PDB file of C-alpha atoms in Angstrom:
ATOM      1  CA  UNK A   1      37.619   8.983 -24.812  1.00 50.00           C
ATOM      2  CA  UNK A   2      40.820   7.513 -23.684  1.00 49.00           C
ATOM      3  CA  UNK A   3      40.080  10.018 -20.113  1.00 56.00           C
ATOM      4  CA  UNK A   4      36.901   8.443 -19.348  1.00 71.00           C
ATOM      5  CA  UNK A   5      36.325   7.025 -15.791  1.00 75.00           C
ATOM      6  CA  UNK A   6      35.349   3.344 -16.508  1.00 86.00           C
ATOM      7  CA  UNK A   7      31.639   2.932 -15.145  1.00 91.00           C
ATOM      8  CA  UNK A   8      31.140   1.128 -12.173  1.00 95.00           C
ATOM      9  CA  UNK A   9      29.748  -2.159 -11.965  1.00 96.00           C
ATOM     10  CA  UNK A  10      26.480  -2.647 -10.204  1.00 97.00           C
ATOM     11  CA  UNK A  11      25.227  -5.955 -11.805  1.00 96.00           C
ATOM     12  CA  UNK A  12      26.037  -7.216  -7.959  1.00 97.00           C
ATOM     13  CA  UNK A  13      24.125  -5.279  -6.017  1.00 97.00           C
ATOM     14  CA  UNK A  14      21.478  -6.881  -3.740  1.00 96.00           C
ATOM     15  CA  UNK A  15      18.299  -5.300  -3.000  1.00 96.00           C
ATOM     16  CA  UNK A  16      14.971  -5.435  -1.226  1.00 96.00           C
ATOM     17  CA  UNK A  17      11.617  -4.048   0.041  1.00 96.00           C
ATOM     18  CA  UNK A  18       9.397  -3.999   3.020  1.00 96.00           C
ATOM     19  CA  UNK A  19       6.328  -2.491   4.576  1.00 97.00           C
ATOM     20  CA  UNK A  20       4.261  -2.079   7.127  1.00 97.00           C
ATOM     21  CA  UNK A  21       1.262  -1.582   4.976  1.00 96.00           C
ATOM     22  CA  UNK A  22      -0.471  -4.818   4.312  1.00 94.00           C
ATOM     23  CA  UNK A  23      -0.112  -6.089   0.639  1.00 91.00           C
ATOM     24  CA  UNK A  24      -3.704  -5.697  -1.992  1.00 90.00           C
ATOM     25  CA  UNK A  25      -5.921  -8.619  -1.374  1.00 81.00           C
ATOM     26  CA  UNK A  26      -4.496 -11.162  -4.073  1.00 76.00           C
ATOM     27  CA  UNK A  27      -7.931 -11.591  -6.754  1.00 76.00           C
ATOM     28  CA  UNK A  28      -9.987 -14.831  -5.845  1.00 79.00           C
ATOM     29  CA  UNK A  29      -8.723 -18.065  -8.267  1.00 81.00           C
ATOM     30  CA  UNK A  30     -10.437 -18.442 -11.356  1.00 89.00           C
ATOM     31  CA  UNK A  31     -13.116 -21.435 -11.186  1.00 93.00           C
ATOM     32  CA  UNK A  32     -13.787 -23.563 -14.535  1.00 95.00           C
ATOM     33  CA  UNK A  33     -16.580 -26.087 -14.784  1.00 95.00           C
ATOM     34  CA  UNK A  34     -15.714 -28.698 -16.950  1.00 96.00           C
ATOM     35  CA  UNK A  35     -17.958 -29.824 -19.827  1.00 96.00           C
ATOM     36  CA  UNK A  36     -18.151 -32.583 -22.017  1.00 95.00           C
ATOM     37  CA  UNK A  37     -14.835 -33.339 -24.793  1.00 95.00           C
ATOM     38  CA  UNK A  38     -12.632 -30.927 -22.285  1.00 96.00           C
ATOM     39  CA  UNK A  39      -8.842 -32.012 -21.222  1.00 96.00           C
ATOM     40  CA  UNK A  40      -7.167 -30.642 -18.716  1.00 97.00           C
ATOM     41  CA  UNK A  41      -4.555 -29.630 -22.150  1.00 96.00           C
ATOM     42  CA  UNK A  42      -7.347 -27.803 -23.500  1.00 96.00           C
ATOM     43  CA  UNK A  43      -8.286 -25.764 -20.773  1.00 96.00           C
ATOM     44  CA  UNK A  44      -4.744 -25.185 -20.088  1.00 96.00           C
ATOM     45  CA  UNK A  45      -4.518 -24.097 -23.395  1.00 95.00           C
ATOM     46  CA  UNK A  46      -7.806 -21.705 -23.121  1.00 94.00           C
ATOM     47  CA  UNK A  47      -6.567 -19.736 -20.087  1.00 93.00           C
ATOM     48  CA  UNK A  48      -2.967 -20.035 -20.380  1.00 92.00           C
ATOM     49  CA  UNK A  49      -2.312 -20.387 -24.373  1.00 93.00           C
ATOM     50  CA  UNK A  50       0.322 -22.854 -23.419  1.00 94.00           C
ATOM     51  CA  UNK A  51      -1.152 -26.845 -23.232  1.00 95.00           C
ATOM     52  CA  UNK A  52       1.421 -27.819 -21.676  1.00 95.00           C
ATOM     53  CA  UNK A  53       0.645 -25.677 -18.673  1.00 94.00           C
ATOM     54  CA  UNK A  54      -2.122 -28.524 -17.905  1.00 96.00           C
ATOM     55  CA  UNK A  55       0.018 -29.454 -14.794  1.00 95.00           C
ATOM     56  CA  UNK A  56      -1.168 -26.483 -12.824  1.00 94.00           C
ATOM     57  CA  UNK A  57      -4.294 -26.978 -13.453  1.00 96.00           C
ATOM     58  CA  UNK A  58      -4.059 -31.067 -12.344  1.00 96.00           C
ATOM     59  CA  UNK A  59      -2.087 -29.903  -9.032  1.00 94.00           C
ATOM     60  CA  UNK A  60      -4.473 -27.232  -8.195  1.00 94.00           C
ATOM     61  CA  UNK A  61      -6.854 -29.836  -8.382  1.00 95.00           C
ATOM     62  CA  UNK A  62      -5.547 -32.365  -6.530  1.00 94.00           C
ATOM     63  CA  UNK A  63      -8.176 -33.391  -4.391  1.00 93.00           C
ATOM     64  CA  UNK A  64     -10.530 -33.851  -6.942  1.00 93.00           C
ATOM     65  CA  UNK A  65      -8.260 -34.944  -9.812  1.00 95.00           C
ATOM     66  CA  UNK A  66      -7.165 -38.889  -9.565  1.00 94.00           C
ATOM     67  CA  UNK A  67      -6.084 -39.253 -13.018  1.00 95.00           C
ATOM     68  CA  UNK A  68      -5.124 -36.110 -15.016  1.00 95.00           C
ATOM     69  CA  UNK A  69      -6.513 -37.886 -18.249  1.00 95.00           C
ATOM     70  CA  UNK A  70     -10.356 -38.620 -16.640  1.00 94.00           C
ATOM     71  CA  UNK A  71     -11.808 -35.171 -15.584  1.00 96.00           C
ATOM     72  CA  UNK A  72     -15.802 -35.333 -15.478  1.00 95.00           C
ATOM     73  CA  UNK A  73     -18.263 -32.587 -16.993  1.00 95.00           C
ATOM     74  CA  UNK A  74     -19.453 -30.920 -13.856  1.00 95.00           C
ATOM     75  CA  UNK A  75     -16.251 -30.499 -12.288  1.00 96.00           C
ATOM     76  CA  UNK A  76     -15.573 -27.082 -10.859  1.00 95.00           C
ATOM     77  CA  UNK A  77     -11.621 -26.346 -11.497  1.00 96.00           C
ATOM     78  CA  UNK A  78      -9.583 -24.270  -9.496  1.00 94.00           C
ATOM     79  CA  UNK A  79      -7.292 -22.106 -12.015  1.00 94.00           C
ATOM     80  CA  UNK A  80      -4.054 -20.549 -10.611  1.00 90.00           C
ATOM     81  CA  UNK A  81      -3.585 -17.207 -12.111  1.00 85.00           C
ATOM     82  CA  UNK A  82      -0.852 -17.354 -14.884  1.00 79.00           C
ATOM     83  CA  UNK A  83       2.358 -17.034 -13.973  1.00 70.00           C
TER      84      UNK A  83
ATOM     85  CA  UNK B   1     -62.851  50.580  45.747  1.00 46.00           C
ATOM     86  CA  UNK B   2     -60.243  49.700  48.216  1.00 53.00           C
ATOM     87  CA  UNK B   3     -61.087  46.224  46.748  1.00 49.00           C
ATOM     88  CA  UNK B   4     -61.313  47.078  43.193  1.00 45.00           C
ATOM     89  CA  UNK B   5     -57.550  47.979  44.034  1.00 54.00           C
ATOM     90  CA  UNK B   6     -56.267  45.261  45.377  1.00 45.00           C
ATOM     91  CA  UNK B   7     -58.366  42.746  42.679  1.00 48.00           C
ATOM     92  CA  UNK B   8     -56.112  44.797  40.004  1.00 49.00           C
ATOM     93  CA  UNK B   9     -52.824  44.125  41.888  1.00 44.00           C
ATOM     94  CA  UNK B  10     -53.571  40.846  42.144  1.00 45.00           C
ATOM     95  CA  UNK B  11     -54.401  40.773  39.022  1.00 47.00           C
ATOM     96  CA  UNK B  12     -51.232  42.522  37.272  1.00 45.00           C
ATOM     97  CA  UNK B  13     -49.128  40.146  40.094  1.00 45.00           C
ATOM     98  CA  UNK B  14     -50.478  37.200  38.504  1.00 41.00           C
ATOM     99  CA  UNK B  15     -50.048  38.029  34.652  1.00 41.00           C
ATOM    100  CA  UNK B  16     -46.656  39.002  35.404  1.00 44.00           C
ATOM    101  CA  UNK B  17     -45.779  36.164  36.596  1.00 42.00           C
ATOM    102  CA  UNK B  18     -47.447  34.259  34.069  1.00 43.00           C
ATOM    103  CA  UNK B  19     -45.523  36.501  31.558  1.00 43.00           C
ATOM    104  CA  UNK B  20     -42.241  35.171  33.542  1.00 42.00           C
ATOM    105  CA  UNK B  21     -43.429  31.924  33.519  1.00 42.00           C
ATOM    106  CA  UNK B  22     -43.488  31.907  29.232  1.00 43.00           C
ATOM    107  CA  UNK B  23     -40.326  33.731  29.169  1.00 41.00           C
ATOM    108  CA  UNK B  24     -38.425  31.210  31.036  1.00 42.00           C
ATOM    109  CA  UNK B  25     -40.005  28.600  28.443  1.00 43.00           C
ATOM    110  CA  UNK B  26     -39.003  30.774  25.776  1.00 43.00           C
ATOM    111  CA  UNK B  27     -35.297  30.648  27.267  1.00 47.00           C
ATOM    112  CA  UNK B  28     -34.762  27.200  27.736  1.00 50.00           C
ATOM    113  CA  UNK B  29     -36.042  25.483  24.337  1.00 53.00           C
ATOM    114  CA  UNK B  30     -35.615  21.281  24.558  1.00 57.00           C
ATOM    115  CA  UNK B  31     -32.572  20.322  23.377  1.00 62.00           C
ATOM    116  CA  UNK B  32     -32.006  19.419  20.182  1.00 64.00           C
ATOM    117  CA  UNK B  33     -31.119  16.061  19.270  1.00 60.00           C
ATOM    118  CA  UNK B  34     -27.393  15.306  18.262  1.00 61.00           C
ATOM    119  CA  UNK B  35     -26.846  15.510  14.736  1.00 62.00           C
ATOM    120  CA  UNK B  36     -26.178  11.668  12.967  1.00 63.00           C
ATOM    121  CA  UNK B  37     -22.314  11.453  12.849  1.00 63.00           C
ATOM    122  CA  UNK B  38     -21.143  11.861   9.131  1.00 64.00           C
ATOM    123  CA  UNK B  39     -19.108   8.705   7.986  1.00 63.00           C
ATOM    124  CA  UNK B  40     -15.958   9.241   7.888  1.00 68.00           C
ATOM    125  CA  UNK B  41     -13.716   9.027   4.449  1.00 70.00           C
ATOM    126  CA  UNK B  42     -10.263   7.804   4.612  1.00 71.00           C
ATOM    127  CA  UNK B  43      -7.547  10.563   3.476  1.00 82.00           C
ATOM    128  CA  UNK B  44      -6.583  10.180   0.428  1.00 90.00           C
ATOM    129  CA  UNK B  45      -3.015   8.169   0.190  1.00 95.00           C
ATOM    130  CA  UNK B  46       0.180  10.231   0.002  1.00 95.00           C
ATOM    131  CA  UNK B  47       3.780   9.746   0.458  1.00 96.00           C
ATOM    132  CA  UNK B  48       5.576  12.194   3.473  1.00 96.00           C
ATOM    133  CA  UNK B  49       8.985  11.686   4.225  1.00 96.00           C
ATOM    134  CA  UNK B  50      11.747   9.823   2.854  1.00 97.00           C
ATOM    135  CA  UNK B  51      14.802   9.297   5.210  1.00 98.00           C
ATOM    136  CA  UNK B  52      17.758   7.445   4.447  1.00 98.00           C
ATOM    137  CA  UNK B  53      19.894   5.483   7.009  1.00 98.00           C
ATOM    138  CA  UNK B  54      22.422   2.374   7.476  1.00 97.00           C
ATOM    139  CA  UNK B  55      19.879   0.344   9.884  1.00 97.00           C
ATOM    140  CA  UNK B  56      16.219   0.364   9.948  1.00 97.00           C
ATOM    141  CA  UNK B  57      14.070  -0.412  13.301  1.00 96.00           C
ATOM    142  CA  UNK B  58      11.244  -2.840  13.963  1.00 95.00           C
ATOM    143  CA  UNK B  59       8.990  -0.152  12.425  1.00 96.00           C
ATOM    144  CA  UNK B  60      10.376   0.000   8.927  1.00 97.00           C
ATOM    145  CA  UNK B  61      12.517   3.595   9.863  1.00 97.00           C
ATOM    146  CA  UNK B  62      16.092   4.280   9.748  1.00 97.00           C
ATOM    147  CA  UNK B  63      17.213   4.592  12.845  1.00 94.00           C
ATOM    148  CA  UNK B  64      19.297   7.730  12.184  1.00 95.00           C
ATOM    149  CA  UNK B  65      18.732   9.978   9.168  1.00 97.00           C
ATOM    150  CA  UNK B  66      21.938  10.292   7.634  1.00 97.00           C
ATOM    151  CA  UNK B  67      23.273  10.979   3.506  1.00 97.00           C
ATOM    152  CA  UNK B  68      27.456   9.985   4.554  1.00 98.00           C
ATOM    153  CA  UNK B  69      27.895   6.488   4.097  1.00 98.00           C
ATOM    154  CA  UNK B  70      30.504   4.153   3.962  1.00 98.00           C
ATOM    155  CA  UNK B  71      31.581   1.644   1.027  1.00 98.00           C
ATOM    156  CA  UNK B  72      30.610  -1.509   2.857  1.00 97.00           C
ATOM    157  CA  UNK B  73      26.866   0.065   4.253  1.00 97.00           C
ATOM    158  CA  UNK B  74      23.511  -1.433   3.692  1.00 98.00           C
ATOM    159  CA  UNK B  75      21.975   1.440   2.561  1.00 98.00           C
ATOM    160  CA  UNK B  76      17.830   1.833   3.822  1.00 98.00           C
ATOM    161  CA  UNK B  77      15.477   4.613   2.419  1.00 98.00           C
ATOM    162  CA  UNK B  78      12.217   4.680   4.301  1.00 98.00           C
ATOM    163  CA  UNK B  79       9.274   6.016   2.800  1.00 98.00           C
ATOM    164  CA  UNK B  80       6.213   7.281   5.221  1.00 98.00           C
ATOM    165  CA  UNK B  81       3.238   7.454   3.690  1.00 97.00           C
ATOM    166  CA  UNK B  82      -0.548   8.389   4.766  1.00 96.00           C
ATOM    167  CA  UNK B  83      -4.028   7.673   4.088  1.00 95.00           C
ATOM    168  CA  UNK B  84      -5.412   4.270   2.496  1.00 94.00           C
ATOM    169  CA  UNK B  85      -5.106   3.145  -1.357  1.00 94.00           C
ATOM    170  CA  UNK B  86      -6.474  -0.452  -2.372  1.00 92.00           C
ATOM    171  CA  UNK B  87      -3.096  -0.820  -4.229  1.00 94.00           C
ATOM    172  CA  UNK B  88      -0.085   1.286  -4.612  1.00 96.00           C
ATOM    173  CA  UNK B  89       3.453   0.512  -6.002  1.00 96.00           C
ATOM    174  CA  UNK B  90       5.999   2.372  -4.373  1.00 97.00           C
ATOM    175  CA  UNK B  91       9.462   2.074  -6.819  1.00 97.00           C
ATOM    176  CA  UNK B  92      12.686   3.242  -5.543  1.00 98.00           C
ATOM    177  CA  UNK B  93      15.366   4.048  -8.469  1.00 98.00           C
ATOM    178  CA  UNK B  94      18.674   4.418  -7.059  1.00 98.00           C
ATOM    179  CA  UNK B  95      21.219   5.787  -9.167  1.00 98.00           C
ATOM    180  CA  UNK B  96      24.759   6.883  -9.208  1.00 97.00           C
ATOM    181  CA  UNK B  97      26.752  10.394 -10.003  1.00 95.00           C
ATOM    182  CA  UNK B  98      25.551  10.951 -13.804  1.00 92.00           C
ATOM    183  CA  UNK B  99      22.296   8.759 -13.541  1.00 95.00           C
ATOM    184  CA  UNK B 100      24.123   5.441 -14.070  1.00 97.00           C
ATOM    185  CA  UNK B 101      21.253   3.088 -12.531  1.00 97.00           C
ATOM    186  CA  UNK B 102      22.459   1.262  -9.384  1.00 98.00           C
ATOM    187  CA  UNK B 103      19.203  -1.009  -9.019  1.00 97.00           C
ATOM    188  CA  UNK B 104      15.171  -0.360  -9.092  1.00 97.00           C
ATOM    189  CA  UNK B 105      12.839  -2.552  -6.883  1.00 96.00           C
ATOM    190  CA  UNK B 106       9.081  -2.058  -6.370  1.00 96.00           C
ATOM    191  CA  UNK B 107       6.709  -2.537  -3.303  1.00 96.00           C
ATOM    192  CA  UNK B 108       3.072  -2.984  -3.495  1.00 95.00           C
ATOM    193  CA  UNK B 109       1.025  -2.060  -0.928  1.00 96.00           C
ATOM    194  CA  UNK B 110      -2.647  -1.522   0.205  1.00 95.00           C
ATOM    195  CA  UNK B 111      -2.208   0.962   2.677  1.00 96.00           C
ATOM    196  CA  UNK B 112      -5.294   1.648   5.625  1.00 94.00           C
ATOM    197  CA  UNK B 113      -3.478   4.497   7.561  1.00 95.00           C
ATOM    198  CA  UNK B 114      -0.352   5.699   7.888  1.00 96.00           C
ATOM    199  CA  UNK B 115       2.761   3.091   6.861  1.00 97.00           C
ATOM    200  CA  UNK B 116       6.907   3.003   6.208  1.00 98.00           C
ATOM    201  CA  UNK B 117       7.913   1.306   3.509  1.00 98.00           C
ATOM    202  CA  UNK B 118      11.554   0.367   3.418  1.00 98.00           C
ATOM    203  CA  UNK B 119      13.763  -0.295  -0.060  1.00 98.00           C
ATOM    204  CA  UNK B 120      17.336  -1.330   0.696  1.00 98.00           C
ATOM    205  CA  UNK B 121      19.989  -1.437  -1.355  1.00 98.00           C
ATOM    206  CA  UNK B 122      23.611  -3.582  -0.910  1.00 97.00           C
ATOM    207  CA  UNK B 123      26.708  -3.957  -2.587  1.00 97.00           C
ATOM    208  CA  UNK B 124      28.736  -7.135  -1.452  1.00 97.00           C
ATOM    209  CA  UNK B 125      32.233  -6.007  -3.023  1.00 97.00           C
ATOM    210  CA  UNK B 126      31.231  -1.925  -1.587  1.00 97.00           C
ATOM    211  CA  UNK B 127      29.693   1.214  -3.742  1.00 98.00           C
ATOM    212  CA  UNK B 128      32.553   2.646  -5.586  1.00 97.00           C
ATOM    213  CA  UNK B 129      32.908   6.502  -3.978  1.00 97.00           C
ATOM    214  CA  UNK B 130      30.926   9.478  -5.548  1.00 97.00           C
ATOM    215  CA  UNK B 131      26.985  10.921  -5.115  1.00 98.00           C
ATOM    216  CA  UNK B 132      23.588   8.891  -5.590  1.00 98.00           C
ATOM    217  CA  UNK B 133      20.550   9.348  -5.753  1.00 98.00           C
ATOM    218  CA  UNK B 134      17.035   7.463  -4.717  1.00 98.00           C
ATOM    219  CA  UNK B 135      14.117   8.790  -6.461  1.00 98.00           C
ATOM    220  CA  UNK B 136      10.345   7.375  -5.224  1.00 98.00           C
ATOM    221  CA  UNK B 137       7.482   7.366  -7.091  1.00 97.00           C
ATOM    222  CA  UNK B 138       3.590   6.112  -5.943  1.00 97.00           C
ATOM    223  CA  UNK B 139       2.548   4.144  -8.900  1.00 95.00           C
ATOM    224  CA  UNK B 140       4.583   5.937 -11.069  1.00 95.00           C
ATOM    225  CA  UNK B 141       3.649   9.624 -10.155  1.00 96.00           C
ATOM    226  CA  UNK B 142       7.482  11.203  -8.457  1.00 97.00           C
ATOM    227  CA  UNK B 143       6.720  11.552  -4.992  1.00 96.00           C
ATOM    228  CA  UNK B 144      10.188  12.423  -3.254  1.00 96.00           C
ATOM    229  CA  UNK B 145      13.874  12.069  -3.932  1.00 97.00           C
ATOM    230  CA  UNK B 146      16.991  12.058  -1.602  1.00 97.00           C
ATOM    231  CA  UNK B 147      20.856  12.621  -2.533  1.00 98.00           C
ATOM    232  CA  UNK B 148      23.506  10.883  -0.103  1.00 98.00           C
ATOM    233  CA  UNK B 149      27.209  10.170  -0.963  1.00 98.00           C
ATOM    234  CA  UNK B 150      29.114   7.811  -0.168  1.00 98.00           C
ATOM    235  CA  UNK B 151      32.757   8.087   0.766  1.00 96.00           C
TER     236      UNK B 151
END
């Protein structure tokens, strides 16, 4: 109707949230053990249905991955919850 | 039989005594042992007051309750809550005059004891005149609401 107040805009507004309470314990990351014919693509692919997620995976795993195409059966894996 | 007499005093003297001597047992009985303490449960997690205000303090409450504010105010809504929860989202949905929503944000918290919780909401160009309204809820369930205007 031609009367109508136009609604006001709040697309802008900034917000924001504290506590005092602590925040839940975040869950302990997800270990993999690799085994023989595994890339770090296909396990990205198991827990994250996206391959090309295998990044995570290689810089979670930094200390014990040199080369993100040479991971050894017997590897534990560190997997960072998805995103 | 003068001694036949006083062998019966005696005698009576010394049982009544005795007799005192078992009642006075009978009165003061050892004392019992302390019953174990009972563990303790934490109270069960609920929200208390919400207060709003234009400036919070170190502890997460406005430091005056007010529901006047002006266009260019930071606007806090503190939450008080008791008791202990592993995990417990706090969402506070501000809205405006008809139920236009202004914004929604969402805390998290695993509360041990009592806690504030703060939401604050600003507008960099200033709220537009009229009434609002916050609404909380504890993982979803309502647990208070405050009106404040802003003028």
């Amino acid at each position: 109707m031609a009367g109508d107040k136009p609604k006001p805009d709040f697309s802008n507004v900034r917000s924001g949230s504290s506590s005092t309470a602590p925040s839940p314990a975040a869950p302990p990351p997800e270990r993999y053990t690799v085994v023989a014919g595994d890339s770090l693509s296909k396990i990205a692919k198991k827990y994250y249905g996206d391959a090309s997620q295998w990044k995570r995976i290689f810089e979670a795993n930094r200390d014990q991955i040199k080369n993100p195409d040479l991971i050894q059966p017997g590897w534990k894996l560190v997997i960072p919850p998805k995103a | 039989m003068q001694a036949l007499r006083l062998f019966t005093l005696v005698t009576a003297a010394c049982l009544g005594l005795l007799g005192c001597g078992r009642s006075e047992q009978a009165k003061a009985p050892a004392p019992a042992p302390p019953p174990a303490a009972a563990p303790v449960a934490p109270a069960p997690f609920r929200v208390g007051a919400v207060e709003l205000g234009n400036a919070i303090g170190a502890d997460k409450r406005v430091s005056v309750p007010s529901s006047a504010f002006a266009p260019t105010d930071t606007i806090y809504a503190s939450v008080a809550t008791e008791g202990a929860s592993p995990s417990v989202t706090l969402t506070a949905r501000w809205t405006y005059e008809d139920g236009q929503l202004v914004d929604e944000s969402s805390e998290t918290i695993a509360p041990t004891g009592p806690a504030v919780t703060e939401f604050h909401v600003a507008k960099p160009d200033g709220w537009p005149t009229g009434r609002y309204k916050v609404e909380i809820t504890a993982s979803g369930q309502p647990a208070g609401e405050r009106e404040f205007e802003v003028r």
